[in-house]
């Protein structure tokens, strides 16, 4: 009966996800500029039924099982590294290599899914394809829109883009129009915080601001449900996890390697870094 009440209450409202609470926290949809569109689900990547929206707000069933889904981590995709600091070269997958990697996925029967798909699969509301893979992109560089996005569209794939909201619209970064276009095309846009600090080294008040303000900015600008966080630099601890829950996230990704996903690791989701100039045999092992 409680689930029925929650589902009915969702209609015509915008909500804040909080995995540490069993109820939905609502805000007026008009204040976010979402209007009637909310009832049909947020964005291209998140077309949710009412029951799925309710499930995304609460804890998973106690019998939820782990799933094996490779989560790949990219940053920049371009012919040359962007002028983004001394680490850009080691974070830039060259365009021809990215094309070959996407062709490998398609040719070998992989289907891209989102982190929300995995969460809802764990909740028993969606089925994952036989060979799922998640593609994630950190930092929100302009190359993500100009290079990676059209290639994902070409191959019928989707990705999750973690953006630093303060950098949106700055030189070398995507702007909100880019992000709205990507969401409408089926991509997901999620939080990489406001300013990309080491979350383990900042005061509690700023920690909450970094997490909550970035999530709110993305929701207000794109209509995306803010369910996932990427820890800047992969830095997190129990304090950061609890703050992320309090800010409304239900999952977070790290920079640690691995493939298992389950109810006990939702805030420590591991990813496999795709290095530049990676031999295809090595890439194949990342996803196989």
Tab-separated table of C-alpha atoms in Angstrom:
chain	number	residue	atom	x	y	z
A	1	UNK	CA	0.000	0.000	0.000
A	2	UNK	CA	2.845	2.388	0.772
A	3	UNK	CA	4.300	1.876	-2.705
A	4	UNK	CA	0.952	2.728	-4.295
A	5	UNK	CA	0.769	5.970	-2.335
A	6	UNK	CA	4.287	6.915	-3.355
A	7	UNK	CA	3.625	6.205	-7.020
A	8	UNK	CA	0.459	8.291	-7.104
A	9	UNK	CA	2.244	11.167	-5.387
A	10	UNK	CA	4.930	11.279	-8.077
A	11	UNK	CA	2.645	12.559	-10.822
A	12	UNK	CA	3.197	16.216	-11.708
A	13	UNK	CA	6.084	16.750	-9.309
A	14	UNK	CA	9.842	16.799	-9.362
A	15	UNK	CA	11.652	14.838	-6.709
A	16	UNK	CA	14.954	14.553	-4.936
A	17	UNK	CA	16.429	11.064	-4.661
A	18	UNK	CA	17.749	9.996	-1.281
A	19	UNK	CA	18.873	6.406	-0.725
A	20	UNK	CA	19.061	6.903	3.048
A	21	UNK	CA	15.337	7.608	3.310
A	22	UNK	CA	12.371	5.515	2.252
A	23	UNK	CA	10.180	8.421	1.272
A	24	UNK	CA	10.291	10.815	-1.677
A	25	UNK	CA	11.173	14.440	-1.075
A	26	UNK	CA	9.319	16.635	-3.538
A	27	UNK	CA	9.760	20.054	-5.045
A	28	UNK	CA	7.348	21.882	-7.283
A	29	UNK	CA	8.001	20.903	-10.901
A	30	UNK	CA	7.404	24.401	-12.202
A	31	UNK	CA	10.294	25.734	-10.107
A	32	UNK	CA	12.584	23.504	-12.178
A	33	UNK	CA	10.949	24.445	-15.467
A	34	UNK	CA	9.945	20.831	-16.109
A	35	UNK	CA	6.178	21.148	-16.261
A	36	UNK	CA	4.269	18.257	-17.769
A	37	UNK	CA	7.430	16.688	-19.176
A	38	UNK	CA	8.154	15.216	-15.766
A	39	UNK	CA	5.326	12.738	-16.029
A	40	UNK	CA	6.981	11.132	-19.055
A	41	UNK	CA	10.368	10.782	-17.381
A	42	UNK	CA	13.511	12.887	-17.409
A	43	UNK	CA	15.718	13.154	-20.449
A	44	UNK	CA	16.569	10.682	-23.153
A	45	UNK	CA	18.543	8.330	-20.927
A	46	UNK	CA	15.995	8.307	-18.121
A	47	UNK	CA	12.532	7.442	-19.429
A	48	UNK	CA	11.104	6.141	-16.164
A	49	UNK	CA	7.748	4.652	-15.331
A	50	UNK	CA	6.138	5.917	-12.147
A	51	UNK	CA	7.073	2.720	-10.307
A	52	UNK	CA	10.698	3.049	-11.465
A	53	UNK	CA	10.858	6.653	-10.285
A	54	UNK	CA	9.622	5.559	-6.879
A	55	UNK	CA	12.177	2.723	-6.766
A	56	UNK	CA	15.035	5.102	-7.586
A	57	UNK	CA	14.256	7.039	-4.411
A	58	UNK	CA	14.682	4.246	-1.906
A	59	UNK	CA	16.808	1.328	-0.780
A	60	UNK	CA	17.098	-1.804	-2.872
A	61	UNK	CA	15.295	-5.026	-1.929
A	62	UNK	CA	17.175	-7.087	0.636
A	63	UNK	CA	17.489	-9.956	-1.847
A	64	UNK	CA	19.061	-7.832	-4.606
A	65	UNK	CA	22.020	-9.665	-6.126
A	66	UNK	CA	25.304	-8.478	-7.594
A	67	UNK	CA	25.562	-8.165	-11.351
A	68	UNK	CA	28.646	-8.275	-13.552
A	69	UNK	CA	28.678	-5.160	-15.728
A	70	UNK	CA	31.941	-3.643	-16.968
A	71	UNK	CA	31.997	0.113	-16.378
A	72	UNK	CA	34.514	1.847	-18.646
A	73	UNK	CA	36.043	5.201	-17.732
A	74	UNK	CA	37.007	7.783	-20.340
A	75	UNK	CA	37.945	11.438	-19.979
A	76	UNK	CA	38.876	13.061	-23.299
A	77	UNK	CA	38.364	11.701	-26.820
A	78	UNK	CA	40.156	13.650	-29.553
A	79	UNK	CA	42.993	13.587	-32.062
A	80	UNK	CA	45.169	15.594	-29.667
A	81	UNK	CA	44.984	16.202	-25.891
A	82	UNK	CA	43.205	19.410	-24.840
A	83	UNK	CA	45.138	22.156	-23.025
A	84	UNK	CA	43.767	20.960	-19.682
A	85	UNK	CA	46.886	20.533	-17.588
A	86	UNK	CA	49.799	18.109	-17.363
A	87	UNK	CA	47.622	14.995	-17.098
A	88	UNK	CA	45.550	15.547	-20.245
A	89	UNK	CA	47.794	13.489	-22.518
A	90	UNK	CA	47.404	10.385	-20.385
A	91	UNK	CA	43.642	10.886	-20.233
A	92	UNK	CA	43.008	11.391	-23.962
A	93	UNK	CA	41.909	8.422	-26.059
A	94	UNK	CA	42.669	9.301	-29.672
A	95	UNK	CA	39.717	9.404	-32.029
A	96	UNK	CA	40.734	6.462	-34.284
A	97	UNK	CA	41.223	4.266	-31.212
A	98	UNK	CA	37.833	5.271	-29.808
A	99	UNK	CA	36.202	4.434	-33.145
A	100	UNK	CA	37.839	1.014	-33.113
A	101	UNK	CA	36.692	0.422	-29.533
A	102	UNK	CA	33.083	1.347	-30.312
A	103	UNK	CA	33.149	-0.854	-33.405
A	104	UNK	CA	34.416	-3.723	-31.259
A	105	UNK	CA	31.501	-3.326	-28.848
A	106	UNK	CA	28.904	-3.275	-31.613
A	107	UNK	CA	30.460	-6.099	-33.632
A	108	UNK	CA	30.688	-8.338	-30.579
A	109	UNK	CA	27.122	-7.835	-29.414
A	110	UNK	CA	27.620	-5.485	-26.468
A	111	UNK	CA	24.796	-3.127	-25.547
A	112	UNK	CA	25.357	0.051	-23.584
A	113	UNK	CA	23.238	0.609	-20.495
A	114	UNK	CA	23.132	3.365	-17.902
A	115	UNK	CA	23.863	3.271	-14.208
A	116	UNK	CA	20.157	3.855	-13.679
A	117	UNK	CA	19.419	0.718	-15.717
A	118	UNK	CA	21.650	-1.263	-13.365
A	119	UNK	CA	20.012	0.197	-10.261
A	120	UNK	CA	16.551	-0.632	-11.582
A	121	UNK	CA	17.726	-4.115	-12.580
A	122	UNK	CA	18.937	-4.661	-9.019
A	123	UNK	CA	15.501	-3.498	-7.856
A	124	UNK	CA	13.912	-6.139	-10.090
A	125	UNK	CA	12.270	-3.622	-12.431
A	126	UNK	CA	14.439	-3.918	-15.542
A	127	UNK	CA	16.311	-6.676	-17.298
A	128	UNK	CA	19.850	-6.108	-18.499
A	129	UNK	CA	20.914	-7.307	-21.949
A	130	UNK	CA	23.080	-10.393	-22.304
A	131	UNK	CA	26.269	-8.358	-22.778
A	132	UNK	CA	25.857	-5.003	-21.025
A	133	UNK	CA	28.544	-2.344	-20.763
A	134	UNK	CA	28.509	1.149	-19.257
A	135	UNK	CA	30.506	3.963	-20.876
A	136	UNK	CA	31.367	6.889	-18.587
A	137	UNK	CA	33.141	10.161	-19.373
A	138	UNK	CA	34.525	12.450	-16.659
A	139	UNK	CA	35.095	16.232	-16.534
A	140	UNK	CA	32.779	17.511	-19.293
A	141	UNK	CA	35.374	18.496	-21.897
A	142	UNK	CA	34.126	20.008	-25.158
A	143	UNK	CA	35.542	17.011	-27.035
A	144	UNK	CA	32.884	14.889	-25.330
A	145	UNK	CA	30.275	16.791	-27.345
A	146	UNK	CA	32.244	17.369	-30.544
A	147	UNK	CA	33.866	13.931	-30.883
A	148	UNK	CA	32.535	11.270	-28.502
A	149	UNK	CA	28.839	12.173	-28.692
A	150	UNK	CA	28.449	11.981	-32.505
A	151	UNK	CA	30.402	8.722	-32.579
A	152	UNK	CA	28.179	7.211	-29.898
A	153	UNK	CA	25.169	8.241	-31.964
A	154	UNK	CA	26.696	6.752	-35.109
A	155	UNK	CA	27.089	3.356	-33.453
A	156	UNK	CA	23.794	3.427	-31.556
A	157	UNK	CA	25.476	3.586	-28.153
A	158	UNK	CA	24.896	5.744	-25.097
A	159	UNK	CA	27.151	7.151	-22.421
A	160	UNK	CA	27.047	8.778	-19.006
A	161	UNK	CA	28.819	12.141	-18.794
A	162	UNK	CA	29.950	13.391	-15.376
A	163	UNK	CA	30.329	17.172	-15.508
A	164	UNK	CA	31.905	19.781	-13.240
A	165	UNK	CA	29.068	22.267	-13.080
A	166	UNK	CA	31.162	25.379	-12.417
A	167	UNK	CA	33.141	24.630	-15.595
A	168	UNK	CA	30.064	24.264	-17.805
A	169	UNK	CA	30.241	26.937	-20.507
A	170	UNK	CA	33.902	27.753	-19.913
A	171	UNK	CA	36.440	27.545	-22.721
A	172	UNK	CA	37.179	23.918	-23.528
A	173	UNK	CA	34.071	22.620	-21.741
A	174	UNK	CA	30.565	21.744	-22.839
A	175	UNK	CA	27.803	24.267	-22.216
A	176	UNK	CA	24.250	23.642	-21.053
A	177	UNK	CA	22.884	23.666	-24.615
A	178	UNK	CA	25.297	20.858	-25.498
A	179	UNK	CA	24.249	18.886	-22.444
A	180	UNK	CA	20.535	19.356	-23.085
A	181	UNK	CA	21.010	18.135	-26.655
A	182	UNK	CA	22.869	15.080	-25.417
A	183	UNK	CA	20.201	14.240	-22.841
A	184	UNK	CA	17.505	14.564	-25.508
A	185	UNK	CA	19.504	12.121	-27.658
A	186	UNK	CA	19.620	9.463	-24.933
A	187	UNK	CA	22.813	10.290	-23.058
A	188	UNK	CA	22.927	10.720	-19.278
A	189	UNK	CA	24.456	13.752	-17.550
A	190	UNK	CA	25.423	13.356	-13.907
A	191	UNK	CA	27.531	15.091	-11.266
A	192	UNK	CA	31.293	15.412	-10.940
A	193	UNK	CA	30.691	18.079	-8.237
A	194	UNK	CA	30.751	21.867	-8.549
A	195	UNK	CA	34.510	22.467	-8.692
A	196	UNK	CA	36.278	19.054	-8.622
A	197	UNK	CA	37.872	19.206	-5.149
A	198	UNK	CA	39.270	16.333	-3.120
A	199	UNK	CA	36.060	15.586	-1.234
A	200	UNK	CA	37.945	13.958	1.638
A	201	UNK	CA	39.812	17.192	2.443
A	202	UNK	CA	37.137	19.881	2.505
A	203	UNK	CA	34.923	21.087	5.388
A	204	UNK	CA	31.537	19.449	5.884
A	205	UNK	CA	29.581	22.516	4.775
A	206	UNK	CA	31.480	22.799	1.501
A	207	UNK	CA	31.177	19.047	0.963
A	208	UNK	CA	27.397	19.311	1.043
A	209	UNK	CA	27.467	22.328	-1.272
A	210	UNK	CA	29.693	20.569	-3.813
A	211	UNK	CA	27.362	17.584	-3.892
A	212	UNK	CA	23.927	19.181	-3.629
A	213	UNK	CA	24.503	22.273	-5.773
A	214	UNK	CA	25.973	20.317	-8.685
A	215	UNK	CA	23.121	17.832	-8.607
A	216	UNK	CA	20.530	20.604	-8.492
A	217	UNK	CA	22.211	22.574	-11.294
A	218	UNK	CA	22.143	19.567	-13.625
A	219	UNK	CA	18.510	18.771	-12.826
A	220	UNK	CA	17.409	22.359	-13.311
A	221	UNK	CA	19.328	22.850	-16.569
A	222	UNK	CA	18.713	19.495	-18.261
A	223	UNK	CA	15.784	17.823	-16.489
A	224	UNK	CA	17.964	14.847	-15.585
A	225	UNK	CA	17.301	12.991	-12.345
A	226	UNK	CA	20.450	13.380	-10.234
A	227	UNK	CA	21.118	9.813	-9.144
A	228	UNK	CA	24.874	9.292	-9.687
A	229	UNK	CA	28.110	10.951	-8.577
A	230	UNK	CA	31.673	10.551	-9.819
A	231	UNK	CA	34.181	11.226	-7.036
A	232	UNK	CA	36.776	13.776	-8.239
A	233	UNK	CA	40.136	12.064	-8.477
A	234	UNK	CA	38.497	8.930	-7.109
A	235	UNK	CA	38.855	10.292	-3.551
A	236	UNK	CA	36.175	9.237	-1.071
A	237	UNK	CA	35.660	7.842	2.417
A	238	UNK	CA	32.710	6.973	4.645
A	239	UNK	CA	32.066	10.649	5.407
A	240	UNK	CA	31.841	11.426	1.689
A	241	UNK	CA	29.551	8.451	1.088
A	242	UNK	CA	27.168	9.565	3.826
A	243	UNK	CA	27.207	13.123	2.469
A	244	UNK	CA	26.407	11.811	-1.015
A	245	UNK	CA	23.444	9.880	0.360
A	246	UNK	CA	22.249	12.957	2.229
A	247	UNK	CA	22.516	15.029	-0.967
A	248	UNK	CA	20.169	12.635	-2.761
A	249	UNK	CA	22.452	10.336	-4.752
A	250	UNK	CA	21.764	6.602	-4.857
A	251	UNK	CA	25.092	5.530	-6.371
A	252	UNK	CA	28.627	6.760	-7.052
A	253	UNK	CA	31.555	5.666	-9.202
A	254	UNK	CA	35.204	5.447	-8.233
A	255	UNK	CA	38.430	5.208	-10.216
A	256	UNK	CA	39.159	1.743	-8.804
A	257	UNK	CA	39.127	-1.216	-11.189
A	258	UNK	CA	36.593	-4.050	-11.134
A	259	UNK	CA	33.311	-5.300	-12.576
A	260	UNK	CA	30.898	-6.362	-9.809
A	261	UNK	CA	27.905	-4.164	-9.020
A	262	UNK	CA	25.546	-4.802	-6.153
A	263	UNK	CA	23.562	-3.373	-3.244
A	264	UNK	CA	26.609	-3.325	-0.957
A	265	UNK	CA	28.804	-1.419	-3.416
A	266	UNK	CA	26.505	1.236	-4.858
A	267	UNK	CA	28.702	4.066	-3.569
A	268	UNK	CA	31.924	2.285	-4.503
A	269	UNK	CA	31.216	1.274	-8.091
A	270	UNK	CA	34.458	0.305	-9.758
A	271	UNK	CA	35.441	1.297	-13.283
A	272	UNK	CA	37.990	0.166	-15.833
A	273	UNK	CA	40.123	3.008	-17.155
A	274	UNK	CA	40.536	3.056	-20.934
A	275	UNK	CA	44.108	4.202	-21.492
A	276	UNK	CA	45.273	5.985	-24.651
A	277	UNK	CA	46.844	3.795	-27.341
A	278	UNK	CA	45.365	0.690	-25.728
A	279	UNK	CA	45.870	-2.452	-27.846
A	280	UNK	CA	42.542	-3.886	-28.948
A	281	UNK	CA	43.319	-7.209	-27.297
A	282	UNK	CA	43.643	-5.367	-23.989
A	283	UNK	CA	40.420	-3.437	-24.577
A	284	UNK	CA	38.652	-6.707	-25.314
A	285	UNK	CA	39.795	-8.074	-21.960
A	286	UNK	CA	38.347	-5.019	-20.210
A	287	UNK	CA	34.841	-5.849	-21.361
A	288	UNK	CA	34.948	-9.640	-21.758
